[in-house]
PDB file of C-alpha atoms in Angstrom:
ATOM      1  CA  MET U  14       2.939   4.701  -4.273  1.00  0.00           C
ATOM      2  CA  LEU U  15       3.017   2.956  -0.889  1.00  0.00           C
ATOM      3  CA  GLU U  16       0.502   4.011   1.738  1.00  0.00           C
ATOM      4  CA  ARG U  17       1.205   2.978   5.318  1.00  0.00           C
ATOM      5  CA  ARG U  18      -1.739   2.719   7.687  1.00  0.00           C
ATOM      6  CA  HIS U  19      -2.030   2.489  11.446  1.00  0.00           C
ATOM      7  CA  ASP U  20      -3.634  -0.966  11.204  1.00  0.00           C
ATOM      8  CA  GLY U  21      -0.436  -2.507   9.863  1.00  0.00           C
ATOM      9  CA  VAL U  22      -1.632  -2.706   6.264  1.00  0.00           C
ATOM     10  CA  ALA U  23       0.533  -1.242   3.517  1.00  0.00           C
ATOM     11  CA  VAL U  24      -1.298  -0.400   0.294  1.00  0.00           C
ATOM     12  CA  LEU U  25       0.783  -0.542  -2.880  1.00  0.00           C
ATOM     13  CA  ARG U  26      -1.291   1.520  -5.265  1.00  0.00           C
ATOM     14  CA  LEU U  27      -0.582   1.542  -9.005  1.00  0.00           C
ATOM     15  CA  ARG U  28      -1.077   4.994 -10.474  1.00  0.00           C
ATOM     16  CA  ARG U  29      -0.306   5.226 -14.157  1.00  0.00           C
ATOM     17  CA  PRO U  30      -3.483   6.434 -15.844  1.00  0.00           C
ATOM     18  CA  PRO U  31      -5.501   5.694 -17.750  1.00  0.00           C
ATOM     19  CA  VAL U  32      -5.131   1.891 -17.499  1.00  0.00           C
ATOM     20  CA  ASN U  33      -1.995   1.295 -15.404  1.00  0.00           C
ATOM     21  CA  ALA U  34       0.108   0.098 -18.329  1.00  0.00           C
ATOM     22  CA  LEU U  35       3.320  -1.113 -16.717  1.00  0.00           C
ATOM     23  CA  ASP U  36       6.277   0.463 -18.464  1.00  0.00           C
ATOM     24  CA  ALA U  37       9.847  -0.196 -17.307  1.00  0.00           C
ATOM     25  CA  ALA U  38       9.775   2.655 -14.792  1.00  0.00           C
ATOM     26  CA  ALA U  39       6.495   1.434 -13.281  1.00  0.00           C
ATOM     27  CA  GLN U  40       7.810  -2.124 -13.036  1.00  0.00           C
ATOM     28  CA  ASP U  41      10.952  -0.955 -11.263  1.00  0.00           C
ATOM     29  CA  LEU U  42       8.899   1.209  -8.905  1.00  0.00           C
ATOM     30  CA  VAL U  43       6.611  -1.684  -7.954  1.00  0.00           C
ATOM     31  CA  GLY U  44       9.655  -3.801  -7.146  1.00  0.00           C
ATOM     32  CA  ALA U  45      11.180  -1.037  -5.040  1.00  0.00           C
ATOM     33  CA  LEU U  46       7.927  -0.448  -3.134  1.00  0.00           C
ATOM     34  CA  ALA U  47       7.549  -4.173  -2.458  1.00  0.00           C
ATOM     35  CA  ARG U  48      11.046  -4.261  -0.981  1.00  0.00           C
ATOM     36  CA  GLU U  49      10.246  -1.166   1.068  1.00  0.00           C
ATOM     37  CA  ALA U  50       7.121  -2.790   2.504  1.00  0.00           C
ATOM     38  CA  ASP U  51       9.043  -5.966   3.267  1.00  0.00           C
ATOM     39  CA  ALA U  52      11.614  -3.989   5.238  1.00  0.00           C
ATOM     40  CA  CYS U  53       8.975  -2.475   7.550  1.00  0.00           C
ATOM     41  CA  ASP U  54       8.663  -4.550  10.716  1.00  0.00           C
ATOM     42  CA  ASP U  55       5.233  -3.127  11.573  1.00  0.00           C
ATOM     43  CA  VAL U  56       3.635  -4.122   8.252  1.00  0.00           C
ATOM     44  CA  ARG U  57       1.345  -7.126   8.724  1.00  0.00           C
ATOM     45  CA  ALA U  58      -0.083  -7.338   5.206  1.00  0.00           C
ATOM     46  CA  VAL U  59       0.257  -5.668   1.819  1.00  0.00           C
ATOM     47  CA  VAL U  60      -2.608  -4.934  -0.570  1.00  0.00           C
ATOM     48  CA  VAL U  61      -1.753  -4.297  -4.223  1.00  0.00           C
ATOM     49  CA  THR U  62      -4.421  -2.336  -6.062  1.00  0.00           C
ATOM     50  CA  GLY U  63      -4.786  -0.253  -9.177  1.00  0.00           C
ATOM     51  CA  GLY U  64      -8.139   1.366  -8.616  1.00  0.00           C
ATOM     52  CA  ALA U  65     -10.711   1.058 -11.397  1.00  0.00           C
ATOM     53  CA  VAL U  66      -8.220  -0.861 -13.586  1.00  0.00           C
ATOM     54  CA  PHE U  67      -5.742  -3.111 -11.806  1.00  0.00           C
ATOM     55  CA  GLY U  68      -3.299  -3.276 -14.690  1.00  0.00           C
ATOM     56  CA  ALA U  69      -3.697  -3.559 -18.453  1.00  0.00           C
ATOM     57  CA  GLY U  70      -0.294  -5.102 -19.083  1.00  0.00           C
ATOM     58  CA  ALA U  71       3.003  -3.801 -20.369  1.00  0.00           C
ATOM     59  CA  ASP U  72       3.287  -0.515 -22.223  1.00  0.00           C
ATOM     60  CA  VAL U  73       3.052  -1.713 -25.830  1.00  0.00           C
ATOM     61  CA  HIS U  74       4.245   1.649 -27.162  1.00  0.00           C
ATOM     62  CA  GLU U  75       7.432   1.345 -25.123  1.00  0.00           C
ATOM     63  CA  MET U  76       7.884  -2.247 -26.267  1.00  0.00           C
ATOM     64  CA  ALA U  77       7.401  -1.319 -29.923  1.00  0.00           C
ATOM     65  CA  ALA U  78      10.194   1.229 -29.653  1.00  0.00           C
ATOM     66  CA  MET U  79      12.678  -1.296 -28.241  1.00  0.00           C
ATOM     67  CA  THR U  80      15.078  -3.392 -30.284  1.00  0.00           C
ATOM     68  CA  GLY U  81      15.360  -7.122 -29.743  1.00  0.00           C
ATOM     69  CA  GLU U  82      18.634  -6.551 -27.917  1.00  0.00           C
ATOM     70  CA  GLU U  83      17.035  -3.968 -25.633  1.00  0.00           C
ATOM     71  CA  MET U  84      14.153  -6.284 -24.821  1.00  0.00           C
ATOM     72  CA  ALA U  85      16.562  -9.112 -24.009  1.00  0.00           C
ATOM     73  CA  ALA U  86      18.557  -6.804 -21.747  1.00  0.00           C
ATOM     74  CA  ARG U  87      15.351  -5.777 -19.971  1.00  0.00           C
ATOM     75  CA  ALA U  88      14.216  -9.363 -19.326  1.00  0.00           C
ATOM     76  CA  PRO U  89      15.936  -9.843 -15.916  1.00  0.00           C
ATOM     77  CA  ALA U  90      14.393  -6.629 -14.558  1.00  0.00           C
ATOM     78  CA  LEU U  91      10.975  -7.696 -15.853  1.00  0.00           C
ATOM     79  CA  GLN U  92      11.219 -10.899 -13.842  1.00  0.00           C
ATOM     80  CA  ALA U  93      12.654  -9.060 -10.835  1.00  0.00           C
ATOM     81  CA  PHE U  94       9.661  -6.817 -10.188  1.00  0.00           C
ATOM     82  CA  THR U  95       7.245  -9.707  -9.682  1.00  0.00           C
ATOM     83  CA  ASP U  96       9.883 -11.673  -7.779  1.00  0.00           C
ATOM     84  CA  ALA U  97      10.134  -8.751  -5.348  1.00  0.00           C
ATOM     85  CA  VAL U  98       6.387  -8.967  -4.695  1.00  0.00           C
ATOM     86  CA  ALA U  99       6.555 -12.752  -4.278  1.00  0.00           C
ATOM     87  CA  ALA U 100       9.414 -12.369  -1.788  1.00  0.00           C
ATOM     88  CA  VAL U 101       7.504 -10.116   0.639  1.00  0.00           C
ATOM     89  CA  ARG U 102       7.400 -11.965   3.963  1.00  0.00           C
ATOM     90  CA  VAL U 103       3.878 -10.983   4.947  1.00  0.00           C
ATOM     91  CA  PRO U 104       0.705 -11.938   3.070  1.00  0.00           C
ATOM     92  CA  VAL U 105       0.194  -9.935  -0.117  1.00  0.00           C
ATOM     93  CA  VAL U 106      -3.345  -9.509  -1.458  1.00  0.00           C
ATOM     94  CA  ALA U 107      -4.076  -8.461  -5.045  1.00  0.00           C
ATOM     95  CA  ALA U 108      -7.293  -6.424  -5.118  1.00  0.00           C
ATOM     96  CA  VAL U 109      -8.342  -6.684  -8.761  1.00  0.00           C
ATOM     97  CA  GLU U 110     -10.905  -4.334 -10.262  1.00  0.00           C
ATOM     98  CA  GLY U 111     -11.513  -3.856 -13.954  1.00  0.00           C
ATOM     99  CA  ALA U 112      -8.808  -5.624 -15.943  1.00  0.00           C
ATOM    100  CA  ALA U 113      -5.747  -7.596 -14.896  1.00  0.00           C
ATOM    101  CA  LEU U 114      -4.161  -8.376 -18.236  1.00  0.00           C
ATOM    102  CA  GLY U 115      -0.675  -9.352 -19.312  1.00  0.00           C
ATOM    103  CA  GLY U 116       1.833  -7.910 -16.871  1.00  0.00           C
ATOM    104  CA  GLY U 117      -1.056  -6.841 -14.652  1.00  0.00           C
ATOM    105  CA  LEU U 118      -2.115 -10.465 -14.215  1.00  0.00           C
ATOM    106  CA  GLU U 119       1.505 -11.523 -13.753  1.00  0.00           C
ATOM    107  CA  LEU U 120       1.712  -9.035 -10.886  1.00  0.00           C
ATOM    108  CA  ALA U 121      -1.466 -10.472  -9.350  1.00  0.00           C
ATOM    109  CA  LEU U 122      -0.083 -14.001  -9.731  1.00  0.00           C
ATOM    110  CA  ALA U 123       2.939 -12.994  -7.645  1.00  0.00           C
ATOM    111  CA  CYS U 124       0.628 -12.180  -4.716  1.00  0.00           C
ATOM    112  CA  ASP U 125      -0.479 -14.721  -2.102  1.00  0.00           C
ATOM    113  CA  VAL U 126      -4.193 -14.072  -2.541  1.00  0.00           C
ATOM    114  CA  ARG U 127      -6.194 -12.655  -5.439  1.00  0.00           C
ATOM    115  CA  VAL U 128      -9.533 -11.003  -4.700  1.00  0.00           C
ATOM    116  CA  CYS U 129     -11.486  -9.612  -7.633  1.00  0.00           C
ATOM    117  CA  ALA U 130     -14.601  -7.589  -8.259  1.00  0.00           C
ATOM    118  CA  GLN U 131     -17.577  -9.206  -9.963  1.00  0.00           C
ATOM    119  CA  ASP U 132     -16.880  -7.378 -13.235  1.00  0.00           C
ATOM    120  CA  ALA U 133     -13.127  -8.068 -13.362  1.00  0.00           C
ATOM    121  CA  ARG U 134     -11.463  -9.683 -16.368  1.00  0.00           C
ATOM    122  CA  LEU U 135      -8.164 -11.531 -16.214  1.00  0.00           C
ATOM    123  CA  GLY U 136      -5.957 -12.887 -18.970  1.00  0.00           C
ATOM    124  CA  LEU U 137      -2.660 -12.983 -20.838  1.00  0.00           C
ATOM    125  CA  PRO U 138      -3.520 -11.522 -24.258  1.00  0.00           C
ATOM    126  CA  GLU U 139       0.073 -10.730 -25.237  1.00  0.00           C
ATOM    127  CA  VAL U 140       0.285 -14.035 -27.121  1.00  0.00           C
ATOM    128  CA  GLY U 141      -1.811 -12.304 -29.774  1.00  0.00           C
ATOM    129  CA  LEU U 142       1.150  -9.990 -30.312  1.00  0.00           C
ATOM    130  CA  GLY U 143       3.578 -12.887 -30.536  1.00  0.00           C
ATOM    131  CA  VAL U 144       4.922 -12.231 -27.034  1.00  0.00           C
ATOM    132  CA  LEU U 145       5.046 -14.684 -24.138  1.00  0.00           C
ATOM    133  CA  PRO U 146       4.537 -13.543 -20.523  1.00  0.00           C
ATOM    134  CA  GLY U 147       7.994 -12.567 -19.298  1.00  0.00           C
ATOM    135  CA  ALA U 148       7.499 -11.739 -15.624  1.00  0.00           C
ATOM    136  CA  GLY U 149       7.167 -15.263 -14.267  1.00  0.00           C
ATOM    137  CA  GLY U 150       3.535 -15.635 -15.263  1.00  0.00           C
ATOM    138  CA  THR U 151       3.921 -18.918 -17.127  1.00  0.00           C
ATOM    139  CA  GLN U 152       5.402 -20.703 -14.118  1.00  0.00           C
ATOM    140  CA  ARG U 153       3.138 -19.135 -11.496  1.00  0.00           C
ATOM    141  CA  LEU U 154       0.011 -19.716 -13.563  1.00  0.00           C
ATOM    142  CA  ALA U 155       0.793 -23.414 -14.032  1.00  0.00           C
ATOM    143  CA  ARG U 156       1.471 -23.871 -10.332  1.00  0.00           C
ATOM    144  CA  LEU U 157      -1.799 -22.150  -9.478  1.00  0.00           C
ATOM    145  CA  VAL U 158      -4.301 -23.694 -11.905  1.00  0.00           C
ATOM    146  CA  GLY U 159      -2.400 -26.719 -13.214  1.00  0.00           C
ATOM    147  CA  PRO U 160      -0.522 -27.213 -16.504  1.00  0.00           C
ATOM    148  CA  SER U 161      -3.558 -28.068 -18.644  1.00  0.00           C
ATOM    149  CA  ARG U 162      -5.631 -25.051 -17.650  1.00  0.00           C
ATOM    150  CA  ALA U 163      -2.561 -22.832 -17.844  1.00  0.00           C
ATOM    151  CA  LYS U 164      -1.961 -23.919 -21.444  1.00  0.00           C
ATOM    152  CA  ASP U 165      -5.539 -23.059 -22.368  1.00  0.00           C
ATOM    153  CA  LEU U 166      -5.190 -19.564 -20.909  1.00  0.00           C
ATOM    154  CA  LEU U 167      -1.753 -19.000 -22.426  1.00  0.00           C
ATOM    155  CA  TRP U 168      -2.468 -20.323 -25.907  1.00  0.00           C
ATOM    156  CA  SER U 169      -5.846 -18.679 -26.365  1.00  0.00           C
ATOM    157  CA  GLY U 170      -4.941 -15.336 -24.819  1.00  0.00           C
ATOM    158  CA  ALA U 171      -8.650 -14.885 -24.124  1.00  0.00           C
ATOM    159  CA  PRO U 172      -9.489 -13.154 -20.836  1.00  0.00           C
ATOM    160  CA  VAL U 173     -11.878 -14.786 -18.382  1.00  0.00           C
ATOM    161  CA  GLY U 174     -14.465 -13.204 -16.125  1.00  0.00           C
ATOM    162  CA  ALA U 175     -14.562 -13.335 -12.350  1.00  0.00           C
ATOM    163  CA  GLU U 176     -16.733 -16.448 -12.039  1.00  0.00           C
ATOM    164  CA  GLU U 177     -14.604 -18.440 -14.462  1.00  0.00           C
ATOM    165  CA  ALA U 178     -11.425 -17.211 -12.770  1.00  0.00           C
ATOM    166  CA  LEU U 179     -12.774 -18.439  -9.439  1.00  0.00           C
ATOM    167  CA  ARG U 180     -13.724 -21.814 -10.927  1.00  0.00           C
ATOM    168  CA  LEU U 181     -10.247 -22.221 -12.385  1.00  0.00           C
ATOM    169  CA  GLY U 182      -8.568 -21.271  -9.123  1.00  0.00           C
ATOM    170  CA  LEU U 183      -7.092 -18.157 -10.675  1.00  0.00           C
ATOM    171  CA  VAL U 184      -8.670 -16.000  -7.955  1.00  0.00           C
ATOM    172  CA  ASP U 185      -9.541 -16.886  -4.372  1.00  0.00           C
ATOM    173  CA  GLU U 186     -12.607 -14.752  -3.817  1.00  0.00           C
ATOM    174  CA  ILE U 187     -15.096 -12.492  -5.602  1.00  0.00           C
ATOM    175  CA  VAL U 188     -16.364  -9.412  -3.793  1.00  0.00           C
ATOM    176  CA  PRO U 189     -19.235  -7.042  -4.623  1.00  0.00           C
ATOM    177  CA  PRO U 190     -18.377  -3.903  -6.596  1.00  0.00           C
ATOM    178  CA  GLY U 191     -17.203  -1.091  -4.360  1.00  0.00           C
ATOM    179  CA  THR U 192     -15.815  -3.329  -1.608  1.00  0.00           C
ATOM    180  CA  ASP U 193     -12.733  -1.685  -0.117  1.00  0.00           C
ATOM    181  CA  VAL U 194     -10.391  -4.657   0.006  1.00  0.00           C
ATOM    182  CA  THR U 195      -7.664  -2.464   1.480  1.00  0.00           C
ATOM    183  CA  ARG U 196      -9.639  -2.349   4.749  1.00  0.00           C
ATOM    184  CA  LEU U 197      -8.516  -5.828   5.733  1.00  0.00           C
ATOM    185  CA  ASP U 198      -9.649  -5.591   9.342  1.00  0.00           C
ATOM    186  CA  GLN U 199     -12.781  -3.540   8.727  1.00  0.00           C
ATOM    187  CA  GLU U 200     -14.927  -3.542   5.579  1.00  0.00           C
ATOM    188  CA  TYR U 201     -13.265  -6.548   3.984  1.00  0.00           C
ATOM    189  CA  LYS U 202     -12.694  -9.631   6.124  1.00  0.00           C
ATOM    190  CA  PRO U 203      -9.808 -11.582   4.586  1.00  0.00           C
ATOM    191  CA  PRO U 204      -9.977 -15.310   3.924  1.00  0.00           C
ATOM    192  CA  ALA U 205      -9.099 -17.678   6.744  1.00  0.00           C
ATOM    193  CA  LEU U 206      -5.727 -17.942   5.048  1.00  0.00           C
ATOM    194  CA  LEU U 207      -4.957 -14.437   6.233  1.00  0.00           C
ATOM    195  CA  ASP U 208      -7.025 -14.219   9.414  1.00  0.00           C
ATOM    196  CA  ALA U 209      -4.564 -16.237  11.461  1.00  0.00           C
ATOM    197  CA  ARG U 210      -1.407 -15.261   9.641  1.00  0.00           C
ATOM    198  CA  LEU U 211      -1.179 -11.503   9.333  1.00  0.00           C
ATOM    199  CA  ARG U 212       2.317 -11.564  10.731  1.00  0.00           C
ATOM    200  CA  ARG U 213       5.799 -11.516   9.313  1.00  0.00           C
ATOM    201  CA  ARG U 214       7.125 -14.783   7.969  1.00  0.00           C
ATOM    202  CA  PRO U 215      10.787 -15.827   7.943  1.00  0.00           C
ATOM    203  CA  ALA U 216      12.614 -14.641   4.848  1.00  0.00           C
ATOM    204  CA  GLY U 217      11.848 -16.834   1.870  1.00  0.00           C
ATOM    205  CA  ASP U 218       9.202 -18.871   3.690  1.00  0.00           C
ATOM    206  CA  ARG U 219       6.365 -18.827   1.175  1.00  0.00           C
ATOM    207  CA  ALA U 220       5.152 -22.224   2.393  1.00  0.00           C
ATOM    208  CA  ALA U 221       4.035 -20.632   5.663  1.00  0.00           C
ATOM    209  CA  VAL U 222       0.930 -19.249   3.965  1.00  0.00           C
TER     210      VAL U 222
END
């Protein structure tokens, strides 16, 4: 769901209990909500959050029920939902609590800034199932942390904790448990990256951040 607030912050909140597994419907909804936020002229920033668990990846039960042909047909839509987040013209902050795994991490990678709680864990464990990240995560991860570190994360599939994620450059900031990152102008003071730039950017201008 998308929550609009008077302070110009739109909160895109994942709600698919218990662990926010991103099935096809959830992926499509995230993409639609990102486009909705982008179309609002009074939105100055978007925060993507999942509550206690940011996102535990794709719905493996749904995937297991799909044929190879169905999975191939779904591939463009899988890429499209993170592309929609990456295309939002105002800064997008991923507020990661709990786990950001698989598709959940790919969603966070599509955001401009990743803020995580001290106990968060991030990774791409789907390689253990013989599946590569399909929502743009391989490219975005390499651009963010460099090819060598990206290969380590992709090939091992092992999740990393908050401190290691910060050291690698996978996240931008660690906050104490319970910090309300959605309160960008109040409880949580965003990085300098956002302080001066909570305004709409020209379409497609990701370099402005």
